[in-house]
Amino acid sequence: MAPGLYTDIGKKTRDLLYRDYGTHHKFTLTTCTPEGVTITAAGTRKNESVFGELQTQLKNKKLTVDVKANSESDLLTTVTVDEFGTPGLKSILSLVVPDQRSGKLELQYLHEYAGINASVGLNSNPMVNLSGVFGSKELSVGVDVAFDTASSNFTKYNAALSLTNSDLIASLHLNNHGDTLIASYYHLVKHHSNTAVGAELSHSFSRNESTLIFGSQHSLDPHTTVKARFNNYGMASALVQHEWRPKSLITISGEVDTKAIEKRTKVGLSLVLKH
């Protein structure tokens, strides 16, 4: 449903510029059972550290139960109920063990002209988050605020604007209590080859610093995609991703500092297998 949630504003550009890039090594294996249980095991190696994760997901009509354990002895349980009492309303209950203060209840509501997300911590002094987007698929505005009941202060208040047509998306964000302005755009150049370009300009008023990043993507064939990006600090990245069987992907990415070419090029590898 349009216009979506606050996190959807600018998402196309963020996916183009940041998604699937990485300098670590990651392996993911997913298997599904006829009973609707999905089991995913993942291992990530970054520098000299290794991080493991095991996830089990059970879906039954409108109910989804997700249990995720990692190598740091955390256990995250998430229960999601779609169409909770009325069409467009979703409820999400999450808890991380052993952190007893991590419990959170979240409600999402999608309407033709609005998208609302509200969450509250399940503890004595909860953090309350509220975001809303209003408008249409073509034009929408949104706000995102967080209130700390322990200190009685607003810890976050952001605002955003989105403009969309058939092949162009532009967005504007004002974050960090009005200190950071982010402008982004995404342009789908060719539909048949999924060729797209995008850019993001971020400016900090307090530091008087700006970051500009350009990116592009192109599908060589229905199963192979290449992407590249470059920022004003001289960091250049590229990746190639190939789907060698349905939902099974191999991604190779690299990053180089063009202003210090003598430095070692960082290379990342991701392998996703789904059975």
PDB file of C-alpha atoms in Angstrom:
ATOM      1  CA  MET A   1       0.000   0.000   0.000  1.00  0.00           C
ATOM      2  CA  ALA A   2       1.148   3.567  -0.718  1.00  0.00           C
ATOM      3  CA  PRO A   3       2.894   5.579   0.625  1.00  0.00           C
ATOM      4  CA  GLY A   4       4.576   2.921   2.824  1.00  0.00           C
ATOM      5  CA  LEU A   5       6.443   3.355   6.112  1.00  0.00           C
ATOM      6  CA  TYR A   6       8.987   6.023   7.072  1.00  0.00           C
ATOM      7  CA  THR A   7      11.860   3.585   6.518  1.00  0.00           C
ATOM      8  CA  ASP A   8      10.728   3.177   2.886  1.00  0.00           C
ATOM      9  CA  ILE A   9      11.576   6.804   2.054  1.00  0.00           C
ATOM     10  CA  GLY A  10      14.858   6.772   0.134  1.00  0.00           C
ATOM     11  CA  LYS A  11      15.152   2.972   0.358  1.00  0.00           C
ATOM     12  CA  LYS A  12      15.672   2.470  -3.381  1.00  0.00           C
ATOM     13  CA  THR A  13      18.708   4.757  -3.310  1.00  0.00           C
ATOM     14  CA  ARG A  14      20.129   3.155  -0.146  1.00  0.00           C
ATOM     15  CA  ASP A  15      19.769  -0.327  -1.657  1.00  0.00           C
ATOM     16  CA  LEU A  16      21.550   0.813  -4.815  1.00  0.00           C
ATOM     17  CA  LEU A  17      24.428   2.480  -2.957  1.00  0.00           C
ATOM     18  CA  TYR A  18      24.938   0.165   0.043  1.00  0.00           C
ATOM     19  CA  ARG A  19      23.169  -3.192  -0.315  1.00  0.00           C
ATOM     20  CA  ASP A  20      25.355  -6.287  -0.942  1.00  0.00           C
ATOM     21  CA  TYR A  21      28.612  -4.340  -0.631  1.00  0.00           C
ATOM     22  CA  GLY A  22      30.980  -5.741   1.975  1.00  0.00           C
ATOM     23  CA  THR A  23      34.598  -6.515   2.753  1.00  0.00           C
ATOM     24  CA  HIS A  24      33.929  -9.571   4.915  1.00  0.00           C
ATOM     25  CA  HIS A  25      33.406 -13.240   4.070  1.00  0.00           C
ATOM     26  CA  LYS A  26      29.938 -14.653   4.684  1.00  0.00           C
ATOM     27  CA  PHE A  27      28.296 -18.027   4.095  1.00  0.00           C
ATOM     28  CA  THR A  28      24.546 -18.588   4.480  1.00  0.00           C
ATOM     29  CA  LEU A  29      22.618 -21.833   4.133  1.00  0.00           C
ATOM     30  CA  THR A  30      18.791 -21.906   4.194  1.00  0.00           C
ATOM     31  CA  THR A  31      16.513 -24.938   4.075  1.00  0.00           C
ATOM     32  CA  CYS A  32      12.710 -25.095   4.119  1.00  0.00           C
ATOM     33  CA  THR A  33      10.436 -27.933   5.241  1.00  0.00           C
ATOM     34  CA  PRO A  34       6.970 -28.798   3.888  1.00  0.00           C
ATOM     35  CA  GLU A  35       5.526 -27.829   7.291  1.00  0.00           C
ATOM     36  CA  GLY A  36       6.509 -24.186   6.789  1.00  0.00           C
ATOM     37  CA  VAL A  37       9.674 -24.168   8.916  1.00  0.00           C
ATOM     38  CA  THR A  38      12.683 -22.275   7.553  1.00  0.00           C
ATOM     39  CA  ILE A  39      16.124 -22.883   9.082  1.00  0.00           C
ATOM     40  CA  THR A  40      19.035 -20.585   8.264  1.00  0.00           C
ATOM     41  CA  ALA A  41      22.647 -20.974   9.383  1.00  0.00           C
ATOM     42  CA  ALA A  42      25.138 -18.167   8.715  1.00  0.00           C
ATOM     43  CA  GLY A  43      28.785 -17.555   9.444  1.00  0.00           C
ATOM     44  CA  THR A  44      30.669 -14.274   8.932  1.00  0.00           C
ATOM     45  CA  ARG A  45      34.406 -13.664   9.089  1.00  0.00           C
ATOM     46  CA  LYS A  46      35.506 -10.044   9.437  1.00  0.00           C
ATOM     47  CA  ASN A  47      39.176  -9.332  10.056  1.00  0.00           C
ATOM     48  CA  GLU A  48      40.136 -11.949  12.646  1.00  0.00           C
ATOM     49  CA  SER A  49      36.668 -12.337  14.170  1.00  0.00           C
ATOM     50  CA  VAL A  50      34.107 -15.025  13.306  1.00  0.00           C
ATOM     51  CA  PHE A  51      30.401 -14.513  14.002  1.00  0.00           C
ATOM     52  CA  GLY A  52      27.831 -17.313  13.749  1.00  0.00           C
ATOM     53  CA  GLU A  53      24.046 -17.243  13.673  1.00  0.00           C
ATOM     54  CA  LEU A  54      21.267 -19.844  13.593  1.00  0.00           C
ATOM     55  CA  GLN A  55      17.701 -18.812  12.759  1.00  0.00           C
ATOM     56  CA  THR A  56      14.459 -20.784  12.783  1.00  0.00           C
ATOM     57  CA  GLN A  57      11.258 -19.336  11.351  1.00  0.00           C
ATOM     58  CA  LEU A  58       7.785 -20.839  11.523  1.00  0.00           C
ATOM     59  CA  LYS A  59       4.879 -19.453   9.479  1.00  0.00           C
ATOM     60  CA  ASN A  60       1.266 -20.444  10.005  1.00  0.00           C
ATOM     61  CA  LYS A  61      -1.285 -18.321   8.143  1.00  0.00           C
ATOM     62  CA  LYS A  62      -1.036 -14.819   9.694  1.00  0.00           C
ATOM     63  CA  LEU A  63       1.380 -15.830  12.497  1.00  0.00           C
ATOM     64  CA  THR A  64       5.175 -15.847  12.148  1.00  0.00           C
ATOM     65  CA  VAL A  65       7.541 -16.932  14.936  1.00  0.00           C
ATOM     66  CA  ASP A  66      11.224 -16.178  14.437  1.00  0.00           C
ATOM     67  CA  VAL A  67      13.949 -17.423  16.830  1.00  0.00           C
ATOM     68  CA  LYS A  68      17.547 -16.373  16.215  1.00  0.00           C
ATOM     69  CA  ALA A  69      20.622 -17.410  18.232  1.00  0.00           C
ATOM     70  CA  ASN A  70      24.171 -16.157  17.686  1.00  0.00           C
ATOM     71  CA  SER A  71      27.709 -16.916  18.816  1.00  0.00           C
ATOM     72  CA  GLU A  72      27.550 -14.104  21.398  1.00  0.00           C
ATOM     73  CA  SER A  73      24.951 -16.124  23.368  1.00  0.00           C
ATOM     74  CA  ASP A  74      22.061 -13.827  22.435  1.00  0.00           C
ATOM     75  CA  LEU A  75      18.641 -15.295  21.698  1.00  0.00           C
ATOM     76  CA  LEU A  76      16.244 -13.053  19.765  1.00  0.00           C
ATOM     77  CA  THR A  77      12.590 -14.088  19.578  1.00  0.00           C
ATOM     78  CA  THR A  78      10.148 -12.214  17.339  1.00  0.00           C
ATOM     79  CA  VAL A  79       6.425 -12.921  17.010  1.00  0.00           C
ATOM     80  CA  THR A  80       4.580 -11.217  14.138  1.00  0.00           C
ATOM     81  CA  VAL A  81       0.818 -11.205  13.537  1.00  0.00           C
ATOM     82  CA  ASP A  82      -0.404  -9.881  10.179  1.00  0.00           C
ATOM     83  CA  GLU A  83      -3.874  -8.370   9.724  1.00  0.00           C
ATOM     84  CA  PHE A  84      -4.056  -7.947  13.517  1.00  0.00           C
ATOM     85  CA  GLY A  85      -7.763  -7.243  14.068  1.00  0.00           C
ATOM     86  CA  THR A  86      -8.115  -5.110  10.939  1.00  0.00           C
ATOM     87  CA  PRO A  87      -6.675  -5.115   7.404  1.00  0.00           C
ATOM     88  CA  GLY A  88      -3.323  -3.329   7.133  1.00  0.00           C
ATOM     89  CA  LEU A  89      -2.414  -3.658  10.822  1.00  0.00           C
ATOM     90  CA  LYS A  90       0.595  -5.722  11.891  1.00  0.00           C
ATOM     91  CA  SER A  91       1.815  -6.384  15.443  1.00  0.00           C
ATOM     92  CA  ILE A  92       5.394  -7.360  16.300  1.00  0.00           C
ATOM     93  CA  LEU A  93       6.611  -8.548  19.714  1.00  0.00           C
ATOM     94  CA  SER A  94      10.363  -8.987  20.177  1.00  0.00           C
ATOM     95  CA  LEU A  95      12.655  -9.972  23.063  1.00  0.00           C
ATOM     96  CA  VAL A  96      16.408 -10.576  23.359  1.00  0.00           C
ATOM     97  CA  VAL A  97      17.578 -13.021  26.047  1.00  0.00           C
ATOM     98  CA  PRO A  98      19.349 -12.460  28.444  1.00  0.00           C
ATOM     99  CA  ASP A  99      18.653  -8.701  28.181  1.00  0.00           C
ATOM    100  CA  GLN A 100      15.469  -8.347  30.221  1.00  0.00           C
ATOM    101  CA  ARG A 101      15.014  -4.697  29.163  1.00  0.00           C
ATOM    102  CA  SER A 102      15.033  -5.513  25.438  1.00  0.00           C
ATOM    103  CA  GLY A 103      11.346  -6.407  25.108  1.00  0.00           C
ATOM    104  CA  LYS A 104       9.485  -4.276  22.584  1.00  0.00           C
ATOM    105  CA  LEU A 105       5.956  -4.119  21.194  1.00  0.00           C
ATOM    106  CA  GLU A 106       5.544  -2.628  17.734  1.00  0.00           C
ATOM    107  CA  LEU A 107       2.468  -1.821  15.637  1.00  0.00           C
ATOM    108  CA  GLN A 108       2.495  -1.061  11.923  1.00  0.00           C
ATOM    109  CA  TYR A 109      -0.486   0.223   9.994  1.00  0.00           C
ATOM    110  CA  LEU A 110      -0.598   0.706   6.231  1.00  0.00           C
ATOM    111  CA  HIS A 111      -3.378   2.673   4.560  1.00  0.00           C
ATOM    112  CA  GLU A 112      -3.829   4.007   1.047  1.00  0.00           C
ATOM    113  CA  TYR A 113      -2.757   7.477   2.174  1.00  0.00           C
ATOM    114  CA  ALA A 114      -0.775   6.798   5.367  1.00  0.00           C
ATOM    115  CA  GLY A 115       1.762   4.520   6.986  1.00  0.00           C
ATOM    116  CA  ILE A 116       2.140   4.508  10.784  1.00  0.00           C
ATOM    117  CA  ASN A 117       4.742   2.732  12.931  1.00  0.00           C
ATOM    118  CA  ALA A 118       4.682   2.865  16.747  1.00  0.00           C
ATOM    119  CA  SER A 119       6.794   0.954  19.248  1.00  0.00           C
ATOM    120  CA  VAL A 120       7.272   0.966  23.019  1.00  0.00           C
ATOM    121  CA  GLY A 121       9.804  -0.799  25.217  1.00  0.00           C
ATOM    122  CA  LEU A 122       8.424  -3.335  27.677  1.00  0.00           C
ATOM    123  CA  ASN A 123      10.169  -2.034  30.803  1.00  0.00           C
ATOM    124  CA  SER A 124       9.580   0.467  33.597  1.00  0.00           C
ATOM    125  CA  ASN A 125      11.132   3.426  31.697  1.00  0.00           C
ATOM    126  CA  PRO A 126      10.471   2.612  28.056  1.00  0.00           C
ATOM    127  CA  MET A 127      11.663   4.292  24.906  1.00  0.00           C
ATOM    128  CA  VAL A 128       8.694   5.289  22.733  1.00  0.00           C
ATOM    129  CA  ASN A 129       9.115   5.569  18.961  1.00  0.00           C
ATOM    130  CA  LEU A 130       6.545   6.959  16.547  1.00  0.00           C
ATOM    131  CA  SER A 131       6.842   7.537  12.816  1.00  0.00           C
ATOM    132  CA  GLY A 132       4.286   8.401  10.179  1.00  0.00           C
ATOM    133  CA  VAL A 133       4.120   8.966   6.434  1.00  0.00           C
ATOM    134  CA  PHE A 134       1.224  10.760   4.778  1.00  0.00           C
ATOM    135  CA  GLY A 135       0.403  11.362   1.133  1.00  0.00           C
ATOM    136  CA  SER A 136       0.337   9.235  -1.988  1.00  0.00           C
ATOM    137  CA  LYS A 137       2.738   7.065  -3.930  1.00  0.00           C
ATOM    138  CA  GLU A 138       3.804  10.141  -5.930  1.00  0.00           C
ATOM    139  CA  LEU A 139       4.248  12.628  -3.054  1.00  0.00           C
ATOM    140  CA  SER A 140       4.615  11.916   0.662  1.00  0.00           C
ATOM    141  CA  VAL A 141       5.975  13.540   3.822  1.00  0.00           C
ATOM    142  CA  GLY A 142       7.019  11.801   7.017  1.00  0.00           C
ATOM    143  CA  VAL A 143       8.187  12.357  10.584  1.00  0.00           C
ATOM    144  CA  ASP A 144      10.114  10.081  12.956  1.00  0.00           C
ATOM    145  CA  VAL A 145      10.424  10.823  16.685  1.00  0.00           C
ATOM    146  CA  ALA A 146      11.651   8.991  19.782  1.00  0.00           C
ATOM    147  CA  PHE A 147      10.841   9.892  23.395  1.00  0.00           C
ATOM    148  CA  ASP A 148      12.819   8.641  26.398  1.00  0.00           C
ATOM    149  CA  THR A 149      10.427   8.372  29.339  1.00  0.00           C
ATOM    150  CA  ALA A 150      13.339   7.989  31.769  1.00  0.00           C
ATOM    151  CA  SER A 151      14.731  11.454  30.978  1.00  0.00           C
ATOM    152  CA  SER A 152      11.497  12.958  29.569  1.00  0.00           C
ATOM    153  CA  ASN A 153      13.409  14.061  26.483  1.00  0.00           C
ATOM    154  CA  PHE A 154      12.953  13.642  22.754  1.00  0.00           C
ATOM    155  CA  THR A 155      16.071  11.742  21.693  1.00  0.00           C
ATOM    156  CA  LYS A 156      15.203  11.784  17.997  1.00  0.00           C
ATOM    157  CA  TYR A 157      13.128  13.911  15.665  1.00  0.00           C
ATOM    158  CA  ASN A 158      13.575  13.527  11.932  1.00  0.00           C
ATOM    159  CA  ALA A 159      11.564  14.541   8.887  1.00  0.00           C
ATOM    160  CA  ALA A 160      11.503  13.436   5.256  1.00  0.00           C
ATOM    161  CA  LEU A 161       9.959  14.200   1.874  1.00  0.00           C
ATOM    162  CA  SER A 162       9.627  11.847  -1.112  1.00  0.00           C
ATOM    163  CA  LEU A 163       8.765  12.474  -4.778  1.00  0.00           C
ATOM    164  CA  THR A 164       8.161   9.504  -7.107  1.00  0.00           C
ATOM    165  CA  ASN A 165       7.248   8.953 -10.736  1.00  0.00           C
ATOM    166  CA  SER A 166       7.521   5.939 -13.041  1.00  0.00           C
ATOM    167  CA  ASP A 167      11.332   5.824 -13.204  1.00  0.00           C
ATOM    168  CA  LEU A 168      12.636   8.527 -10.840  1.00  0.00           C
ATOM    169  CA  ILE A 169      12.588   8.761  -7.037  1.00  0.00           C
ATOM    170  CA  ALA A 170      13.886  11.769  -5.089  1.00  0.00           C
ATOM    171  CA  SER A 171      13.937  12.174  -1.325  1.00  0.00           C
ATOM    172  CA  LEU A 172      15.046  14.668   1.292  1.00  0.00           C
ATOM    173  CA  HIS A 173      15.810  13.840   4.951  1.00  0.00           C
ATOM    174  CA  LEU A 174      16.485  16.166   7.893  1.00  0.00           C
ATOM    175  CA  ASN A 175      18.096  14.077  10.674  1.00  0.00           C
ATOM    176  CA  ASN A 176      20.009  14.375  13.948  1.00  0.00           C
ATOM    177  CA  HIS A 177      17.866  17.119  15.486  1.00  0.00           C
ATOM    178  CA  GLY A 178      18.085  19.148  12.288  1.00  0.00           C
ATOM    179  CA  ASP A 179      21.878  18.940  11.995  1.00  0.00           C
ATOM    180  CA  THR A 180      22.133  16.585   8.995  1.00  0.00           C
ATOM    181  CA  LEU A 181      20.513  17.121   5.611  1.00  0.00           C
ATOM    182  CA  ILE A 182      20.449  14.186   3.171  1.00  0.00           C
ATOM    183  CA  ALA A 183      19.283  14.505  -0.430  1.00  0.00           C
ATOM    184  CA  SER A 184      19.088  11.429  -2.664  1.00  0.00           C
ATOM    185  CA  TYR A 185      17.786  10.335  -6.036  1.00  0.00           C
ATOM    186  CA  TYR A 186      17.288   7.063  -7.924  1.00  0.00           C
ATOM    187  CA  HIS A 187      16.749   6.818 -11.676  1.00  0.00           C
ATOM    188  CA  LEU A 188      15.790   3.608 -13.467  1.00  0.00           C
ATOM    189  CA  VAL A 189      17.342   4.156 -16.899  1.00  0.00           C
ATOM    190  CA  LYS A 190      16.452   0.882 -18.641  1.00  0.00           C
ATOM    191  CA  HIS A 191      13.738  -1.435 -17.367  1.00  0.00           C
ATOM    192  CA  HIS A 192      14.719  -4.529 -19.360  1.00  0.00           C
ATOM    193  CA  SER A 193      18.314  -4.550 -18.046  1.00  0.00           C
ATOM    194  CA  ASN A 194      17.499  -3.054 -14.609  1.00  0.00           C
ATOM    195  CA  THR A 195      20.038  -0.313 -15.324  1.00  0.00           C
ATOM    196  CA  ALA A 196      19.864   2.375 -12.653  1.00  0.00           C
ATOM    197  CA  VAL A 197      21.896   5.290 -11.337  1.00  0.00           C
ATOM    198  CA  GLY A 198      21.665   7.092  -8.031  1.00  0.00           C
ATOM    199  CA  ALA A 199      23.355   9.559  -5.737  1.00  0.00           C
ATOM    200  CA  GLU A 200      23.259  10.706  -2.127  1.00  0.00           C
ATOM    201  CA  LEU A 201      24.483  14.023  -0.723  1.00  0.00           C
ATOM    202  CA  SER A 202      24.807  14.317   3.052  1.00  0.00           C
ATOM    203  CA  HIS A 203      25.737  17.573   4.799  1.00  0.00           C
ATOM    204  CA  SER A 204      26.443  18.147   8.495  1.00  0.00           C
ATOM    205  CA  PHE A 205      25.793  21.736   9.546  1.00  0.00           C
ATOM    206  CA  SER A 206      27.695  21.484  12.853  1.00  0.00           C
ATOM    207  CA  ARG A 207      30.867  20.082  11.210  1.00  0.00           C
ATOM    208  CA  ASN A 208      30.355  21.887   7.886  1.00  0.00           C
ATOM    209  CA  GLU A 209      31.189  18.630   6.078  1.00  0.00           C
ATOM    210  CA  SER A 210      29.573  17.027   3.058  1.00  0.00           C
ATOM    211  CA  THR A 211      29.668  13.499   1.641  1.00  0.00           C
ATOM    212  CA  LEU A 212      28.661  12.786  -1.949  1.00  0.00           C
ATOM    213  CA  ILE A 213      28.339   9.256  -3.310  1.00  0.00           C
ATOM    214  CA  PHE A 214      27.387   8.105  -6.815  1.00  0.00           C
ATOM    215  CA  GLY A 215      26.361   4.585  -7.769  1.00  0.00           C
ATOM    216  CA  SER A 216      25.017   2.493 -10.634  1.00  0.00           C
ATOM    217  CA  GLN A 217      23.865  -1.021 -11.423  1.00  0.00           C
ATOM    218  CA  HIS A 218      23.301  -3.092 -14.559  1.00  0.00           C
ATOM    219  CA  SER A 219      22.074  -6.624 -15.223  1.00  0.00           C
ATOM    220  CA  LEU A 220      24.327  -8.454 -17.683  1.00  0.00           C
ATOM    221  CA  ASP A 221      21.697 -11.197 -17.975  1.00  0.00           C
ATOM    222  CA  PRO A 222      18.640 -12.290 -15.930  1.00  0.00           C
ATOM    223  CA  HIS A 223      20.949 -13.907 -13.343  1.00  0.00           C
ATOM    224  CA  THR A 224      23.996 -11.589 -13.163  1.00  0.00           C
ATOM    225  CA  THR A 225      24.177  -8.027 -11.818  1.00  0.00           C
ATOM    226  CA  VAL A 226      27.123  -5.639 -11.557  1.00  0.00           C
ATOM    227  CA  LYS A 227      27.241  -2.539  -9.349  1.00  0.00           C
ATOM    228  CA  ALA A 228      29.734   0.271  -8.729  1.00  0.00           C
ATOM    229  CA  ARG A 229      29.947   3.325  -6.483  1.00  0.00           C
ATOM    230  CA  PHE A 230      32.348   6.210  -5.804  1.00  0.00           C
ATOM    231  CA  ASN A 231      32.430   8.963  -3.160  1.00  0.00           C
ATOM    232  CA  ASN A 232      34.109  12.343  -2.879  1.00  0.00           C
ATOM    233  CA  TYR A 233      36.754  10.941  -0.496  1.00  0.00           C
ATOM    234  CA  GLY A 234      38.137   8.721  -3.243  1.00  0.00           C
ATOM    235  CA  MET A 235      36.674   5.395  -2.087  1.00  0.00           C
ATOM    236  CA  ALA A 236      35.623   3.230  -5.041  1.00  0.00           C
ATOM    237  CA  SER A 237      33.716  -0.053  -4.772  1.00  0.00           C
ATOM    238  CA  ALA A 238      32.357  -2.610  -7.218  1.00  0.00           C
ATOM    239  CA  LEU A 239      30.589  -5.961  -7.051  1.00  0.00           C
ATOM    240  CA  VAL A 240      29.289  -8.732  -9.243  1.00  0.00           C
ATOM    241  CA  GLN A 241      26.403 -10.937  -8.100  1.00  0.00           C
ATOM    242  CA  HIS A 242      25.286 -14.134  -9.813  1.00  0.00           C
ATOM    243  CA  GLU A 243      22.189 -16.218  -9.091  1.00  0.00           C
ATOM    244  CA  TRP A 244      23.357 -19.708 -10.108  1.00  0.00           C
ATOM    245  CA  ARG A 245      20.129 -21.351  -8.936  1.00  0.00           C
ATOM    246  CA  PRO A 246      16.826 -19.884  -7.633  1.00  0.00           C
ATOM    247  CA  LYS A 247      17.537 -17.698  -4.553  1.00  0.00           C
ATOM    248  CA  SER A 248      21.132 -18.990  -4.346  1.00  0.00           C
ATOM    249  CA  LEU A 249      23.635 -16.169  -4.853  1.00  0.00           C
ATOM    250  CA  ILE A 250      27.368 -15.624  -4.977  1.00  0.00           C
ATOM    251  CA  THR A 251      28.603 -12.044  -4.554  1.00  0.00           C
ATOM    252  CA  ILE A 252      32.182 -10.806  -4.944  1.00  0.00           C
ATOM    253  CA  SER A 253      32.887  -7.191  -3.987  1.00  0.00           C
ATOM    254  CA  GLY A 254      35.968  -5.014  -3.721  1.00  0.00           C
ATOM    255  CA  GLU A 255      36.893  -1.619  -2.317  1.00  0.00           C
ATOM    256  CA  VAL A 256      39.936   0.552  -3.081  1.00  0.00           C
ATOM    257  CA  ASP A 257      41.131   3.943  -1.860  1.00  0.00           C
ATOM    258  CA  THR A 258      41.978   5.783  -5.085  1.00  0.00           C
ATOM    259  CA  LYS A 259      43.833   8.473  -3.115  1.00  0.00           C
ATOM    260  CA  ALA A 260      46.117   5.839  -1.560  1.00  0.00           C
ATOM    261  CA  ILE A 261      46.359   3.242  -4.294  1.00  0.00           C
ATOM    262  CA  GLU A 262      49.324   1.589  -2.581  1.00  0.00           C
ATOM    263  CA  LYS A 263      46.998   0.379   0.180  1.00  0.00           C
ATOM    264  CA  ARG A 264      45.673  -3.165   0.014  1.00  0.00           C
ATOM    265  CA  THR A 265      42.391  -3.641  -1.857  1.00  0.00           C
ATOM    266  CA  LYS A 266      39.644  -5.005   0.360  1.00  0.00           C
ATOM    267  CA  VAL A 267      37.740  -7.967  -1.080  1.00  0.00           C
ATOM    268  CA  GLY A 268      34.496  -9.462   0.222  1.00  0.00           C
ATOM    269  CA  LEU A 269      32.781 -12.734  -0.619  1.00  0.00           C
ATOM    270  CA  SER A 270      29.198 -13.783   0.127  1.00  0.00           C
ATOM    271  CA  LEU A 271      27.688 -17.175  -0.671  1.00  0.00           C
ATOM    272  CA  VAL A 272      23.948 -17.776  -0.119  1.00  0.00           C
ATOM    273  CA  LEU A 273      22.554 -21.273  -0.642  1.00  0.00           C
ATOM    274  CA  LYS A 274      18.832 -22.031  -0.425  1.00  0.00           C
ATOM    275  CA  HIS A 275      17.531 -25.567  -0.620  1.00  0.00           C
TER     276      HIS A 275
END
